[in-house]
Amino acid sequence: MLSFRRLVISLTLGWLAVMVVAPHLLVLATSFMTADIQHLAVWPLSLDGYAKVFQPIYFDVFLHSLWLSAVATALCLLIGYPFAFILARQKPVWRNVLLVLMMLPFWTNSLIRTYAIKIILGKKGLVNTLLVGTGIVDEPLSLLYTEFAVIFGLVYILLPFMVLPLMASFEQLSKEYVEAARDLQANAWQRFWHIYLPLTSPGIVAGCLIVFLPAMGMFYVADLLGGSTNLLLGNVIKNQFLVVRDWPFGSAFSVTLIVMMALMLAVYYQANRLVQRKGGLDDQNL
Amino acid sequence: MTKTFKTLFVGLVFLYLYAPIAVLVVNSFNKSKYGHRWSGFSWTWYEKLLNNDTLITAFTNSLTIAVLSATAASVIGTLMALAIYRYRFRFKQTASGALFVVMMSPDIVLAITFLVLFIALGIQLGFWTLLLAHTTFCLPFVVITVYAQLKGFDAHLIEAAQDLGASERAVFWHIILPLLVPSVAASWLLSFTLSLDDVIISSFVTGPQYEVLPIRVFSMVKVGVSPEVNVLAALLLLISMVCLAVFAWFMKRKPKL
Amino acid sequence: MKPLLHFALALAAAAPLAAFAAGKVVVYNWSEYVPEEVLEQFTEETGIEVVYSTYESNEVMYAKLQLQNNAGYDVVFPSTYYVSKMAREGRLMALDPEKLPNRQYLDPKLLGKDYDPGNRYSLPYFWGSTGIALNPEEIEPGSIHSWKQLWDPSYERSLLLTDDVRDVFHVALSINGHSANSTDPGEIEQAYELLKELMPNVLVFNSDAPREPYLAGDVDLGMIWNGEVIQARDEGVDLEYVYPDEGAVFWVDSFVVPAGAENVDEAHAFIDFMLRPDIAKACVEYVGYATPNLAAIELLDEETRNDPVIFPSAEIVANGEFQTDVGDAIELYNRYWEMLKVGR
């Protein structure tokens, strides 16, 4: 019986089963297999892949990558939070214009934008020319192929992703709380700490989620701006799959990323629930 | 916060976002290859780009994939949103979960899952693998957008149609779908953007015979300064501004009831 | 909605099919290795379309071919030791000598080598060297003459190394007095230990176009391939190329046809075209590497023929060492290489 309803449900389940569920299970399975140069991954099952994740050399890269992504995320938050705050309070017409202007660079492809950063950070690039020209420094700085360059590039690409969920959060914020706080003589800092921050925490966590994990995977930023000496986890994973061909190890790292994602989602869920509770008028902390 | 501070801050952020691209665009007209000095206005690089067959092919390929995957994702995603909204079925939670996983996963993880799948199934990497992968990663965004609009629906309309004897298919085709046009259009545009912007997934699932833009650009920029990439940036920016204008006009239209 | 659907389907069907309409050859090559004009000339003369993509290391090329089961590409350019490796693993198709009459122009001294006896699977395209580059505006020309000097702590975070495992290990092995083609695990480990001390001096690894960081002014000293120096000169920067005391790295890249190639006749047509003296000459002039094509060498102008960067003297070549097959030891090299690059 080929009813419309059956067709739609089969399509939904079929597509997701083949293109999402099965591949994830395959990766999980691969992470427990043994590496083989010729056949990529073979039986027997083994924990070698995961053992390699914790080998000092690779674990160091993992931690370093975490560090780079964390700094990039923090910077995105520092810049994105006030930016979203200002934008959310504009009149809708102006707000949409600014939002669109912020998203416009996306159509030029992240790779081209990363290349643009490479151009301006070079010793003969725009930034150095300005620094030397205005006399802030005497010699051009070595900005490219450094941690700074990678972080700069990550923030550049991912900033809009931080702004969007924050804006959604700000828009949902009831003006009444802010006004009530004002009436109660709360100053700007108190308003921020007790009202804005807690109530936008889901937005903050969402923004961090959308920035932090992808940052770890953006190998092309490390390739172009890091000089292959400042590796992100994405570079290691890509290397394992496309050059060294240790698929179990590469899969193990991917699974690690997925686990991290699950943990961060748990945090997000908690933050959301906290906000739902605090939203009541009987909250004593107000 | 004072007004001037706010304006200054927003201005600085936009400066940060646009300055690098501006440098590229300005340099696309620069006669000198290196752009450290301005040596005169010239269209040379534009000519070079238009004569660069491989780059044009790669660009066309990217556009083709973006159009096709956006369309496929819009169609499939709309039907998925419909299923989740209207029907009860086994594994419904799993389906929602799977979509959520795709949306939240970093690109590199998705890329790996696709690569492993295609190699395990013995599918040759190329046009079809790229299309399947792009369609899949656009799906969650379509489903969320369309579902959000579905939730705001007046259920009475649908009930009325069913009372009058309309089949499921008819209800969808004649009542639900026409009303969904704004969200389907918005999600098509979003999918198109995501597909065009993708670098990571394309790196893993593309084949030698179907090169897409990011791959070609990657080869070009790794080799050094590439004035053709400057031209590309300028052209893409122009195209996106035009499309945005079209979209803005489109969004002004109200859905017909 | 229907006509749109039809259009979309037609587009979908046409897209991959259109590629098969004309004769074509899919070429996979090192970046910056063939001038565009040569490719265009080939298409003009033969009508065969060239689908061209590049890689920056043998490992990337090998992994891609493995993922695609040796299919998808028609002509590839591995280095000597990969020719042996790929031939051993059955990944290459035997060349058809009848379709390659222009091979008569090749220097017999570069044919019939150990890595491919009888040239069953390959013919040499270019040979070249990896040496030291320095920017004479920042560093005193002539002050650097040995690999060992790169280890000087004053060069912290300022060197460029080619992103090539054999190149870099060659440096350490020759400093230690061992053969660059060593298969001895002890010697390889010693080289690894020596290289670990070099790592703090490295700013960037680059095999796509090693000249680029020098041109951009971000690097003043490091490794480089000789052809890149020639190309840098063409772009207005006069790098100095040094053949180090311990011996430069010499290598050969060859044409091969993968076992799963689809356009075999077109592949042979392409290779034979590239073996033409006038074409080989054009390539040398643009890319700056040494051609094994004797007839082409005669067509070159004096200056190019006598340029020591492109055509070093016999003594310099004797002092260096040609890369050749190391068999399974390559996996050991690769493992140490990864540890070097990741452990920064």
Coordinates of N, CA, C and O in Angstrom, one line a residue, chain C residues 57-150:
Chain C
S57 N 52.4 16.2 -2.2 CA 53.3 15.2 -1.7 C 53.0 13.8 -2.2 O 51.8 13.6 -2.6
N58 N 54.0 13.0 -2.3 CA 53.7 11.6 -2.8 C 52.7 10.9 -1.9 O 51.9 10.1 -2.4
E59 N 52.7 11.2 -0.6 CA 51.8 10.5 0.3 C 50.4 10.8 0.0 O 49.5 9.9 0.0
V60 N 50.1 12.1 -0.2 CA 48.8 12.5 -0.5 C 48.3 11.8 -1.8 O 47.2 11.3 -1.9
M61 N 49.2 11.8 -2.8 CA 48.9 11.2 -4.1 C 48.6 9.7 -3.9 O 47.6 9.2 -4.5
Y62 N 49.4 9.1 -3.2 CA 49.3 7.6 -3.0 C 48.0 7.3 -2.3 O 47.2 6.4 -2.6
A63 N 47.7 8.1 -1.2 CA 46.5 7.8 -0.4 C 45.2 8.0 -1.3 O 44.3 7.3 -1.2
K64 N 45.3 9.1 -2.1 CA 44.1 9.3 -3.0 C 43.9 8.2 -4.0 O 42.8 7.7 -4.2
L65 N 45.0 7.7 -4.6 CA 44.8 6.6 -5.5 C 44.3 5.3 -4.8 O 43.5 4.6 -5.3
Q66 N 44.8 5.1 -3.6 CA 44.3 4.0 -2.8 C 42.9 4.1 -2.5 O 42.1 3.1 -2.7
L67 N 42.4 5.3 -2.1 CA 41.0 5.5 -1.8 C 40.1 5.2 -3.1 O 39.0 4.8 -3.0
Q68 N 40.7 5.5 -4.2 CA 39.9 5.3 -5.5 C 40.2 4.1 -6.2 O 39.9 3.9 -7.4
N69 N 40.9 3.2 -5.5 CA 41.3 1.9 -6.1 C 42.0 2.0 -7.4 O 41.7 1.3 -8.4
N70 N 43.0 2.9 -7.5 CA 43.9 3.1 -8.6 C 43.1 3.6 -9.9 O 43.6 3.5 -11.0
A71 N 41.9 4.1 -9.7 CA 41.1 4.6 -10.9 C 40.9 6.1 -10.7 O 41.2 6.7 -9.7
G72 N 40.4 6.7 -11.7 CA 40.0 8.1 -11.7 C 41.1 9.0 -12.3 O 40.8 10.1 -12.8
Y73 N 42.4 8.6 -12.2 CA 43.4 9.4 -12.8 C 44.1 8.6 -13.9 O 44.2 7.4 -13.8
D74 N 44.5 9.3 -15.0 CA 45.1 8.7 -16.1 C 46.7 8.8 -16.1 O 47.4 7.9 -16.6
V75 N 47.2 10.0 -15.7 CA 48.6 10.2 -15.6 C 49.0 10.7 -14.3 O 48.4 11.7 -13.9
V76 N 50.0 10.2 -13.6 CA 50.4 10.6 -12.3 C 51.9 10.7 -12.3 O 52.6 10.1 -13.2
F77 N 52.5 11.5 -11.4 CA 53.9 11.8 -11.4 C 54.6 11.4 -10.1 O 55.1 12.3 -9.4
P78 N 54.7 10.2 -9.8 CA 55.4 9.8 -8.5 C 56.9 10.0 -8.5 O 57.5 9.9 -9.6
S79 N 57.5 10.1 -7.3 CA 58.9 10.0 -7.3 C 59.4 8.6 -7.4 O 58.6 7.7 -7.2
T80 N 60.7 8.4 -7.5 CA 61.3 7.1 -7.8 C 60.8 6.0 -6.8 O 60.3 5.0 -7.2
Y81 N 60.8 6.3 -5.5 CA 60.5 5.3 -4.6 C 59.1 4.9 -4.6 O 58.7 3.8 -4.2
Y82 N 58.2 5.9 -5.0 CA 56.8 5.5 -5.1 C 56.5 4.7 -6.4 O 55.5 4.0 -6.4
V83 N 57.3 5.0 -7.4 CA 57.1 4.1 -8.6 C 57.4 2.7 -8.2 O 56.5 1.8 -8.6
S84 N 58.5 2.4 -7.5 CA 58.7 1.0 -7.1 C 57.6 0.5 -6.3 O 57.1 -0.6 -6.5
K85 N 57.2 1.3 -5.3 CA 56.2 0.8 -4.3 C 54.9 0.5 -5.0 O 54.3 -0.5 -4.9
M86 N 54.5 1.5 -5.9 CA 53.2 1.3 -6.6 C 53.2 0.1 -7.6 O 52.3 -0.6 -7.8
A87 N 54.4 0.0 -8.2 CA 54.5 -1.1 -9.2 C 54.4 -2.5 -8.4 O 53.7 -3.4 -8.8
R88 N 55.1 -2.5 -7.3 CA 55.1 -3.7 -6.4 C 53.7 -4.1 -6.0 O 53.3 -5.3 -6.0
E89 N 52.9 -3.1 -5.8 CA 51.5 -3.3 -5.3 C 50.5 -3.5 -6.4 O 49.3 -3.5 -6.2
G90 N 51.0 -3.5 -7.6 CA 50.1 -3.7 -8.8 C 49.2 -2.5 -9.0 O 48.1 -2.6 -9.6
R91 N 49.7 -1.3 -8.6 CA 48.8 -0.1 -8.8 C 49.1 0.6 -10.2 O 48.5 1.6 -10.5
L92 N 50.1 0.1 -10.9 CA 50.5 0.7 -12.2 C 50.2 -0.1 -13.4 O 50.2 -1.4 -13.3
M93 N 49.9 0.5 -14.5 CA 49.8 -0.2 -15.7 C 51.1 -0.1 -16.5 O 51.7 0.9 -16.5
A94 N 51.4 -1.2 -17.2 CA 52.7 -1.2 -18.0 C 52.5 -0.2 -19.1 O 51.4 -0.2 -19.8
L95 N 53.5 0.6 -19.4 CA 53.5 1.5 -20.5 C 53.6 0.8 -21.8 O 54.3 -0.2 -21.9
D96 N 53.0 1.3 -22.9 CA 53.1 0.7 -24.2 C 54.1 1.5 -25.0 O 53.8 2.6 -25.4
P97 N 55.3 0.9 -25.2 CA 56.4 1.6 -25.8 C 56.0 2.1 -27.2 O 56.5 3.1 -27.7
E98 N 55.2 1.3 -27.9 CA 54.8 1.7 -29.3 C 54.1 3.0 -29.4 O 54.2 3.7 -30.3
K99 N 53.4 3.4 -28.3 CA 52.6 4.6 -28.3 C 53.5 5.8 -27.8 O 53.0 6.9 -27.7
L100 N 54.8 5.5 -27.5 CA 55.6 6.6 -27.0 C 56.9 6.7 -27.8 O 58.0 6.5 -27.2
P101 N 56.8 7.0 -29.1 CA 58.0 7.1 -29.9 C 59.0 8.2 -29.4 O 60.2 8.1 -29.6
N102 N 58.5 9.3 -28.8 CA 59.4 10.4 -28.4 C 60.3 10.0 -27.2 O 61.2 10.8 -26.8
R103 N 60.2 8.8 -26.7 CA 61.1 8.4 -25.6 C 62.5 8.2 -26.1 O 63.5 8.2 -25.4
Q104 N 62.7 8.3 -27.4 CA 64.1 8.2 -28.0 C 64.9 9.3 -27.6 O 66.2 9.3 -27.6
Y105 N 64.3 10.5 -27.2 CA 65.1 11.7 -26.9 C 65.6 11.6 -25.5 O 66.4 12.5 -25.1
L106 N 65.2 10.6 -24.7 CA 65.6 10.6 -23.3 C 67.0 10.2 -23.1 O 67.5 9.3 -23.8
D107 N 67.7 10.8 -22.1 CA 69.0 10.4 -21.7 C 69.1 9.0 -21.2 O 68.5 8.7 -20.2
P108 N 69.9 8.1 -21.9 CA 69.9 6.7 -21.5 C 70.5 6.6 -20.1 O 70.2 5.6 -19.4
K109 N 71.3 7.6 -19.6 CA 71.8 7.5 -18.3 C 70.8 7.5 -17.2 O 71.0 7.1 -16.1
L110 N 69.6 8.1 -17.6 CA 68.5 8.2 -16.6 C 67.5 7.1 -16.8 O 66.4 7.1 -16.1
L111 N 67.7 6.1 -17.7 CA 66.8 5.1 -17.9 C 67.3 3.8 -17.4 O 68.4 3.6 -17.1
G112 N 66.4 2.8 -17.3 CA 66.7 1.5 -16.8 C 67.3 1.4 -15.4 O 68.1 0.6 -15.1
K113 N 66.8 2.3 -14.6 CA 67.4 2.3 -13.2 C 66.7 1.3 -12.4 O 65.7 0.7 -12.7
D114 N 67.3 1.1 -11.1 CA 66.8 0.0 -10.3 C 65.4 0.2 -9.9 O 64.7 -0.8 -9.7
Y115 N 64.9 1.4 -9.7 CA 63.6 1.6 -9.2 C 62.5 1.2 -10.2 O 61.4 0.9 -9.9
D116 N 62.9 1.0 -11.5 CA 61.9 0.5 -12.5 C 62.7 -0.1 -13.6 O 62.9 0.5 -14.7
P117 N 63.1 -1.3 -13.5 CA 64.0 -2.0 -14.5 C 63.3 -2.0 -15.8 O 62.1 -2.4 -15.9
G118 N 64.0 -1.6 -16.8 CA 63.5 -1.6 -18.2 C 62.4 -0.6 -18.4 O 61.8 -0.5 -19.5
N119 N 62.2 0.3 -17.5 CA 61.2 1.4 -17.6 C 59.9 0.8 -18.0 O 59.2 1.3 -18.9
R120 N 59.5 -0.3 -17.3 CA 58.3 -1.0 -17.7 C 57.1 -0.1 -17.3 O 56.1 -0.1 -18.1
Y121 N 57.2 0.7 -16.2 CA 56.0 1.4 -15.7 C 56.2 2.9 -15.8 O 55.2 3.6 -15.7
S122 N 57.4 3.4 -16.0 CA 57.6 4.8 -15.9 C 58.6 5.3 -16.9 O 59.4 4.6 -17.4
L123 N 58.5 6.6 -17.1 CA 59.5 7.3 -17.9 C 59.8 8.6 -17.1 O 58.9 9.3 -16.6
P124 N 61.1 9.0 -17.0 CA 61.4 10.2 -16.2 C 60.9 11.5 -16.9 O 60.9 11.7 -18.1
Y125 N 60.3 12.4 -16.0 CA 59.8 13.7 -16.5 C 60.8 14.8 -16.2 O 61.3 15.4 -17.0
F126 N 61.1 14.9 -14.9 CA 62.1 15.9 -14.5 C 63.0 15.3 -13.4 O 62.6 14.4 -12.7
W127 N 64.2 15.7 -13.3 CA 65.0 15.4 -12.1 C 65.4 16.8 -11.5 O 65.4 17.8 -12.2
G128 N 65.7 16.8 -10.2 CA 66.0 18.0 -9.6 C 66.6 17.8 -8.2 O 66.9 16.7 -7.9
S129 N 66.8 18.9 -7.5 CA 67.4 18.8 -6.2 C 66.7 19.6 -5.1 O 65.9 20.5 -5.4
T130 N 66.9 19.2 -3.9 CA 66.5 20.0 -2.8 C 67.7 20.5 -2.1 O 68.6 19.8 -1.7
G131 N 67.8 21.9 -1.9 CA 69.0 22.4 -1.3 C 68.6 23.5 -0.3 O 67.4 23.6 0.1
I132 N 69.5 24.4 -0.1 CA 69.2 25.5 0.9 C 68.9 26.8 0.1 O 69.6 27.1 -0.9
A133 N 67.9 27.5 0.5 CA 67.6 28.8 -0.1 C 67.9 29.9 1.0 O 67.6 29.7 2.1
L134 N 68.5 31.0 0.5 CA 68.6 32.1 1.4 C 68.3 33.4 0.7 O 68.5 33.6 -0.5
N135 N 67.7 34.4 1.4 CA 67.4 35.7 0.9 C 68.6 36.6 1.1 O 69.0 37.0 2.2
P136 N 69.3 36.9 -0.1 CA 70.6 37.6 0.1 C 70.4 39.0 0.7 O 71.4 39.6 1.1
E137 N 69.2 39.5 0.7 CA 69.0 40.9 1.3 C 69.0 40.8 2.8 O 69.3 41.8 3.5
E138 N 68.7 39.6 3.4 CA 68.7 39.5 4.8 C 69.9 38.7 5.4 O 70.3 38.9 6.5
I139 N 70.4 37.8 4.6 CA 71.5 36.9 5.0 C 72.6 37.1 4.1 O 72.5 37.1 2.9
E140 N 73.8 37.1 4.6 CA 75.0 37.3 3.9 C 75.2 36.1 2.9 O 75.3 35.0 3.3
P141 N 75.2 36.4 1.6 CA 75.4 35.3 0.6 C 76.7 34.6 0.8 O 77.7 35.3 1.1
G142 N 76.7 33.3 0.8 CA 78.0 32.6 1.0 C 78.2 32.2 2.4 O 79.1 31.4 2.7
S143 N 77.4 32.8 3.3 CA 77.7 32.5 4.8 C 77.1 31.2 5.2 O 77.5 30.6 6.1
I144 N 76.1 30.7 4.4 CA 75.5 29.4 4.7 C 76.0 28.4 3.6 O 75.8 28.7 2.4
H145 N 76.5 27.3 4.0 CA 77.0 26.3 3.1 C 76.8 24.9 3.5 O 77.1 24.0 2.8
S146 N 76.2 24.7 4.7 CA 76.0 23.3 5.1 C 74.7 23.2 5.8 O 74.1 24.1 6.4
W147 N 74.1 21.9 5.7 CA 72.8 21.7 6.3 C 72.9 21.9 7.8 O 71.9 22.4 8.4
K148 N 74.0 21.6 8.4 CA 74.1 21.6 9.9 C 73.9 23.0 10.4 O 73.4 23.2 11.5
Q149 N 74.2 24.0 9.6 CA 74.0 25.4 10.1 C 72.6 25.7 10.4 O 72.3 26.6 11.1
L150 N 71.6 25.0 9.8 CA 70.2 25.3 10.0 C 69.8 25.0 11.4 O 68.8 25.5 11.9

